[in-house]
């Protein structure tokens, strides 16, 4: 039975399904979930991410990680963690650049947090003979050593709940069935009332909350507060508390309705950075938020692009296009945010002057 048919059967039996369960099944169902069965990243796949735009992205993240490690006092060992490493391009580029910092790669106990079996295989291939460990979630990565963590376009995969403002209050949006037995959005009959955290909004507004994102914020915050370290998250998301229905499916680089083809498209929601960072802060960590463009510029992407162009003059135009794509305000530069969660007393490269 296809994932869609199984969803329809489950809803028929149990009633309309919270959006976070729908999203989790579409992404991770072992027999039909997108990442579990058919993840297609890159030019010829469904979507493209910054590490696939240019090697400069992963290289600068690698230099960032090495500099954080140095500022931590060059601990050996330390846990170098990537969450949601995709096809392994980012970690491979980061380690290559990180070799410039003497002792960094040798001190790293490398962990990749990944649920997808096909992507784990691609990550192993990209790493070659670099030793690595895999975990299904962060809690499986042993505590007790400083943490340097990176994650690009990972938080947007964490399932969200949706609430819709009605004339009488907030109601939870669920995935149900229409008269023809097809998947459709509806509202839970009971009101969510003045659920904590829901802002004032006009009727029709949609507000998203991700319990998994908030739980991860708490766990990362507690972890760096206890063990020391920093965790960098780059993703498409909001910098302020605001409403918006951002659930989005992408297939073959084109958007489609989130209910159209469950499991056959990537399904994401904009990241609630204010909520994520607030929970990390409550757990005892320091936090800061900037834009992808702002971070990369401070980390020296301009000089890196110039050096690559000098070494390879025939590619200069392409390198400049890639640079613009990563940092320009009307491309990825402003839409994508960079957030850091870190231990007290650590200055984070690239976040100088950024807001907590
Ligand atoms: N960081 C990569 C890939 C982004 S795609 C890049 O920038 O190109 C999202 C990645 O997160 C995939 O590797 C996917 O399998 C993984 N992922 C999604 N949800 C996850 C979860 N709950 N736990 C662990 N990994 C997850």
mmCIF file with all atom_site columns, N, CA, C and O in Angstrom, residues 136-163:
data_model
loop_
_atom_site.group_PDB
_atom_site.id
_atom_site.type_symbol
_atom_site.label_atom_id
_atom_site.label_alt_id
_atom_site.label_comp_id
_atom_site.label_asym_id
_atom_site.label_entity_id
_atom_site.label_seq_id
_atom_site.pdbx_PDB_ins_code
_atom_site.Cartn_x
_atom_site.Cartn_y
_atom_site.Cartn_z
_atom_site.occupancy
_atom_site.B_iso_or_equiv
_atom_site.pdbx_formal_charge
_atom_site.auth_seq_id
_atom_site.auth_comp_id
_atom_site.auth_asym_id
_atom_site.auth_atom_id
_atom_site.pdbx_PDB_model_num
ATOM 1   N N  . UNK A 1 136 ? 21.124 8.300  15.335 1.00 0.00 ? 136 UNK A N  1
ATOM 2   C CA . UNK A 1 136 ? 19.797 8.686  14.831 1.00 0.00 ? 136 UNK A CA 1
ATOM 3   C C  . UNK A 1 136 ? 19.329 9.981  15.476 1.00 0.00 ? 136 UNK A C  1
ATOM 4   O O  . UNK A 1 136 ? 18.488 10.682 14.939 1.00 0.00 ? 136 UNK A O  1
ATOM 5   N N  . UNK A 1 137 ? 19.847 10.254 16.678 1.00 0.00 ? 137 UNK A N  1
ATOM 6   C CA . UNK A 1 137 ? 19.522 11.547 17.280 1.00 0.00 ? 137 UNK A CA 1
ATOM 7   C C  . UNK A 1 137 ? 20.648 12.028 18.185 1.00 0.00 ? 137 UNK A C  1
ATOM 8   O O  . UNK A 1 137 ? 21.526 11.261 18.569 1.00 0.00 ? 137 UNK A O  1
ATOM 9   N N  . UNK A 1 138 ? 20.577 13.294 18.527 1.00 0.00 ? 138 UNK A N  1
ATOM 10  C CA . UNK A 1 138 ? 21.681 13.925 19.253 1.00 0.00 ? 138 UNK A CA 1
ATOM 11  C C  . UNK A 1 138 ? 21.985 13.209 20.568 1.00 0.00 ? 138 UNK A C  1
ATOM 12  O O  . UNK A 1 138 ? 23.144 13.096 20.964 1.00 0.00 ? 138 UNK A O  1
ATOM 13  N N  . UNK A 1 139 ? 20.927 12.722 21.240 1.00 0.00 ? 139 UNK A N  1
ATOM 14  C CA . UNK A 1 139 ? 21.131 12.116 22.560 1.00 0.00 ? 139 UNK A CA 1
ATOM 15  C C  . UNK A 1 139 ? 22.022 10.875 22.501 1.00 0.00 ? 139 UNK A C  1
ATOM 16  O O  . UNK A 1 139 ? 22.557 10.453 23.516 1.00 0.00 ? 139 UNK A O  1
ATOM 17  N N  . UNK A 1 140 ? 22.171 10.285 21.317 1.00 0.00 ? 140 UNK A N  1
ATOM 18  C CA . UNK A 1 140 ? 23.053 9.117  21.182 1.00 0.00 ? 140 UNK A CA 1
ATOM 19  C C  . UNK A 1 140 ? 24.521 9.524  21.085 1.00 0.00 ? 140 UNK A C  1
ATOM 20  O O  . UNK A 1 140 ? 25.403 8.666  21.153 1.00 0.00 ? 140 UNK A O  1
ATOM 21  N N  . UNK A 1 141 ? 24.802 10.792 20.877 1.00 0.00 ? 141 UNK A N  1
ATOM 22  C CA . UNK A 1 141 ? 26.190 11.260 20.814 1.00 0.00 ? 141 UNK A CA 1
ATOM 23  C C  . UNK A 1 141 ? 26.664 11.444 22.256 1.00 0.00 ? 141 UNK A C  1
ATOM 24  O O  . UNK A 1 141 ? 26.070 12.233 22.996 1.00 0.00 ? 141 UNK A O  1
ATOM 25  N N  . UNK A 1 142 ? 27.716 10.725 22.677 1.00 0.00 ? 142 UNK A N  1
ATOM 26  C CA . UNK A 1 142 ? 28.094 10.756 24.097 1.00 0.00 ? 142 UNK A CA 1
ATOM 27  C C  . UNK A 1 142 ? 28.411 12.176 24.585 1.00 0.00 ? 142 UNK A C  1
ATOM 28  O O  . UNK A 1 142 ? 29.076 12.951 23.889 1.00 0.00 ? 142 UNK A O  1
ATOM 29  N N  . UNK A 1 143 ? 27.902 12.495 25.785 1.00 0.00 ? 143 UNK A N  1
ATOM 30  C CA . UNK A 1 143 ? 28.222 13.779 26.412 1.00 0.00 ? 143 UNK A CA 1
ATOM 31  C C  . UNK A 1 143 ? 29.602 13.660 27.056 1.00 0.00 ? 143 UNK A C  1
ATOM 32  O O  . UNK A 1 143 ? 30.271 12.638 26.926 1.00 0.00 ? 143 UNK A O  1
ATOM 33  N N  . UNK A 1 144 ? 30.052 14.738 27.728 1.00 0.00 ? 144 UNK A N  1
ATOM 34  C CA . UNK A 1 144 ? 31.291 14.645 28.485 1.00 0.00 ? 144 UNK A CA 1
ATOM 35  C C  . UNK A 1 144 ? 32.506 15.174 27.756 1.00 0.00 ? 144 UNK A C  1
ATOM 36  O O  . UNK A 1 144 ? 33.625 15.045 28.250 1.00 0.00 ? 144 UNK A O  1
ATOM 37  N N  . UNK A 1 145 ? 32.320 15.781 26.577 1.00 0.00 ? 145 UNK A N  1
ATOM 38  C CA . UNK A 1 145 ? 33.427 16.447 25.876 1.00 0.00 ? 145 UNK A CA 1
ATOM 39  C C  . UNK A 1 145 ? 32.837 17.662 25.179 1.00 0.00 ? 145 UNK A C  1
ATOM 40  O O  . UNK A 1 145 ? 31.649 17.668 24.828 1.00 0.00 ? 145 UNK A O  1
ATOM 41  N N  . UNK A 1 146 ? 33.648 18.706 24.947 1.00 0.00 ? 146 UNK A N  1
ATOM 42  C CA . UNK A 1 146 ? 33.127 19.899 24.280 1.00 0.00 ? 146 UNK A CA 1
ATOM 43  C C  . UNK A 1 146 ? 32.526 19.553 22.915 1.00 0.00 ? 146 UNK A C  1
ATOM 44  O O  . UNK A 1 146 ? 32.948 18.598 22.263 1.00 0.00 ? 146 UNK A O  1
ATOM 45  N N  . UNK A 1 147 ? 31.530 20.373 22.536 1.00 0.00 ? 147 UNK A N  1
ATOM 46  C CA . UNK A 1 147 ? 30.745 20.094 21.331 1.00 0.00 ? 147 UNK A CA 1
ATOM 47  C C  . UNK A 1 147 ? 30.963 21.199 20.307 1.00 0.00 ? 147 UNK A C  1
ATOM 48  O O  . UNK A 1 147 ? 30.874 22.385 20.637 1.00 0.00 ? 147 UNK A O  1
ATOM 49  N N  . UNK A 1 148 ? 31.254 20.822 19.069 1.00 0.00 ? 148 UNK A N  1
ATOM 50  C CA . UNK A 1 148 ? 31.214 21.774 17.960 1.00 0.00 ? 148 UNK A CA 1
ATOM 51  C C  . UNK A 1 148 ? 30.275 21.154 16.941 1.00 0.00 ? 148 UNK A C  1
ATOM 52  O O  . UNK A 1 148 ? 30.561 20.080 16.391 1.00 0.00 ? 148 UNK A O  1
ATOM 53  N N  . UNK A 1 149 ? 29.112 21.799 16.744 1.00 0.00 ? 149 UNK A N  1
ATOM 54  C CA . UNK A 1 149 ? 28.050 21.188 15.950 1.00 0.00 ? 149 UNK A CA 1
ATOM 55  C C  . UNK A 1 149 ? 27.676 22.097 14.788 1.00 0.00 ? 149 UNK A C  1
ATOM 56  O O  . UNK A 1 149 ? 27.600 23.319 14.946 1.00 0.00 ? 149 UNK A O  1
ATOM 57  N N  . UNK A 1 150 ? 27.450 21.493 13.624 1.00 0.00 ? 150 UNK A N  1
ATOM 58  C CA . UNK A 1 150 ? 26.999 22.256 12.460 1.00 0.00 ? 150 UNK A CA 1
ATOM 59  C C  . UNK A 1 150 ? 25.756 21.583 11.878 1.00 0.00 ? 150 UNK A C  1
ATOM 60  O O  . UNK A 1 150 ? 25.607 20.354 11.965 1.00 0.00 ? 150 UNK A O  1
ATOM 61  N N  . UNK A 1 151 ? 24.871 22.379 11.293 1.00 0.00 ? 151 UNK A N  1
ATOM 62  C CA . UNK A 1 151 ? 23.680 21.823 10.652 1.00 0.00 ? 151 UNK A CA 1
ATOM 63  C C  . UNK A 1 151 ? 23.169 22.831 9.633  1.00 0.00 ? 151 UNK A C  1
ATOM 64  O O  . UNK A 1 151 ? 22.922 23.989 9.972  1.00 0.00 ? 151 UNK A O  1
ATOM 65  N N  . UNK A 1 152 ? 23.032 22.393 8.403  1.00 0.00 ? 152 UNK A N  1
ATOM 66  C CA . UNK A 1 152 ? 22.489 23.256 7.354  1.00 0.00 ? 152 UNK A CA 1
ATOM 67  C C  . UNK A 1 152 ? 21.208 22.643 6.810  1.00 0.00 ? 152 UNK A C  1
ATOM 68  O O  . UNK A 1 152 ? 21.186 21.470 6.420  1.00 0.00 ? 152 UNK A O  1
ATOM 69  N N  . UNK A 1 153 ? 20.145 23.418 6.766  1.00 0.00 ? 153 UNK A N  1
ATOM 70  C CA . UNK A 1 153 ? 18.845 22.952 6.281  1.00 0.00 ? 153 UNK A CA 1
ATOM 71  C C  . UNK A 1 153 ? 18.443 21.641 6.954  1.00 0.00 ? 153 UNK A C  1
ATOM 72  O O  . UNK A 1 153 ? 17.979 20.724 6.297  1.00 0.00 ? 153 UNK A O  1
ATOM 73  N N  . UNK A 1 154 ? 18.632 21.582 8.246  1.00 0.00 ? 154 UNK A N  1
ATOM 74  C CA . UNK A 1 154 ? 18.181 20.438 9.050  1.00 0.00 ? 154 UNK A CA 1
ATOM 75  C C  . UNK A 1 154 ? 16.939 20.815 9.862  1.00 0.00 ? 154 UNK A C  1
ATOM 76  O O  . UNK A 1 154 ? 15.945 20.091 9.884  1.00 0.00 ? 154 UNK A O  1
ATOM 77  N N  . UNK A 1 155 ? 16.969 21.974 10.513 1.00 0.00 ? 155 UNK A N  1
ATOM 78  C CA . UNK A 1 155 ? 15.852 22.355 11.392 1.00 0.00 ? 155 UNK A CA 1
ATOM 79  C C  . UNK A 1 155 ? 14.538 22.476 10.622 1.00 0.00 ? 155 UNK A C  1
ATOM 80  O O  . UNK A 1 155 ? 13.471 22.252 11.191 1.00 0.00 ? 155 UNK A O  1
ATOM 81  N N  . UNK A 1 156 ? 14.611 22.807 9.320  1.00 0.00 ? 156 UNK A N  1
ATOM 82  C CA . UNK A 1 156 ? 13.370 22.980 8.553  1.00 0.00 ? 156 UNK A CA 1
ATOM 83  C C  . UNK A 1 156 ? 12.674 21.650 8.281  1.00 0.00 ? 156 UNK A C  1
ATOM 84  O O  . UNK A 1 156 ? 11.558 21.625 7.780  1.00 0.00 ? 156 UNK A O  1
ATOM 85  N N  . UNK A 1 157 ? 13.337 20.543 8.590  1.00 0.00 ? 157 UNK A N  1
ATOM 86  C CA . UNK A 1 157 ? 12.705 19.211 8.456  1.00 0.00 ? 157 UNK A CA 1
ATOM 87  C C  . UNK A 1 157 ? 11.965 18.812 9.721  1.00 0.00 ? 157 UNK A C  1
ATOM 88  O O  . UNK A 1 157 ? 11.292 17.780 9.735  1.00 0.00 ? 157 UNK A O  1
ATOM 89  N N  . UNK A 1 158 ? 12.137 19.547 10.815 1.00 0.00 ? 158 UNK A N  1
ATOM 90  C CA . UNK A 1 158 ? 11.499 19.130 12.066 1.00 0.00 ? 158 UNK A CA 1
ATOM 91  C C  . UNK A 1 158 ? 10.005 19.457 11.987 1.00 0.00 ? 158 UNK A C  1
ATOM 92  O O  . UNK A 1 158 ? 9.616  20.575 11.643 1.00 0.00 ? 158 UNK A O  1
ATOM 93  N N  . UNK A 1 159 ? 9.163  18.473 12.284 1.00 0.00 ? 159 UNK A N  1
ATOM 94  C CA . UNK A 1 159 ? 7.713  18.608 12.073 1.00 0.00 ? 159 UNK A CA 1
ATOM 95  C C  . UNK A 1 159 ? 7.084  19.736 12.886 1.00 0.00 ? 159 UNK A C  1
ATOM 96  O O  . UNK A 1 159 ? 7.461  19.965 14.040 1.00 0.00 ? 159 UNK A O  1
ATOM 97  N N  . UNK A 1 160 ? 6.124  20.413 12.271 1.00 0.00 ? 160 UNK A N  1
ATOM 98  C CA . UNK A 1 160 ? 5.413  21.508 12.940 1.00 0.00 ? 160 UNK A CA 1
ATOM 99  C C  . UNK A 1 160 ? 3.941  21.168 13.157 1.00 0.00 ? 160 UNK A C  1
ATOM 100 O O  . UNK A 1 160 ? 3.345  20.421 12.388 1.00 0.00 ? 160 UNK A O  1
ATOM 101 N N  . UNK A 1 161 ? 3.391  21.750 14.225 1.00 0.00 ? 161 UNK A N  1
ATOM 102 C CA . UNK A 1 161 ? 1.941  21.804 14.404 1.00 0.00 ? 161 UNK A CA 1
ATOM 103 C C  . UNK A 1 161 ? 1.476  23.121 13.809 1.00 0.00 ? 161 UNK A C  1
ATOM 104 O O  . UNK A 1 161 ? 2.215  24.098 13.824 1.00 0.00 ? 161 UNK A O  1
ATOM 105 N N  . UNK A 1 162 ? 0.243  23.148 13.300 1.00 0.00 ? 162 UNK A N  1
ATOM 106 C CA . UNK A 1 162 ? -0.298 24.423 12.799 1.00 0.00 ? 162 UNK A CA 1
ATOM 107 C C  . UNK A 1 162 ? -1.579 24.766 13.562 1.00 0.00 ? 162 UNK A C  1
ATOM 108 O O  . UNK A 1 162 ? -2.397 23.884 13.851 1.00 0.00 ? 162 UNK A O  1
ATOM 109 N N  . UNK A 1 163 ? -1.723 26.054 13.854 1.00 0.00 ? 163 UNK A N  1
ATOM 110 C CA . UNK A 1 163 ? -2.938 26.567 14.482 1.00 0.00 ? 163 UNK A CA 1
ATOM 111 C C  . UNK A 1 163 ? -3.501 27.671 13.604 1.00 0.00 ? 163 UNK A C  1
ATOM 112 O O  . UNK A 1 163 ? -2.741 28.459 13.038 1.00 0.00 ? 163 UNK A O  1
#
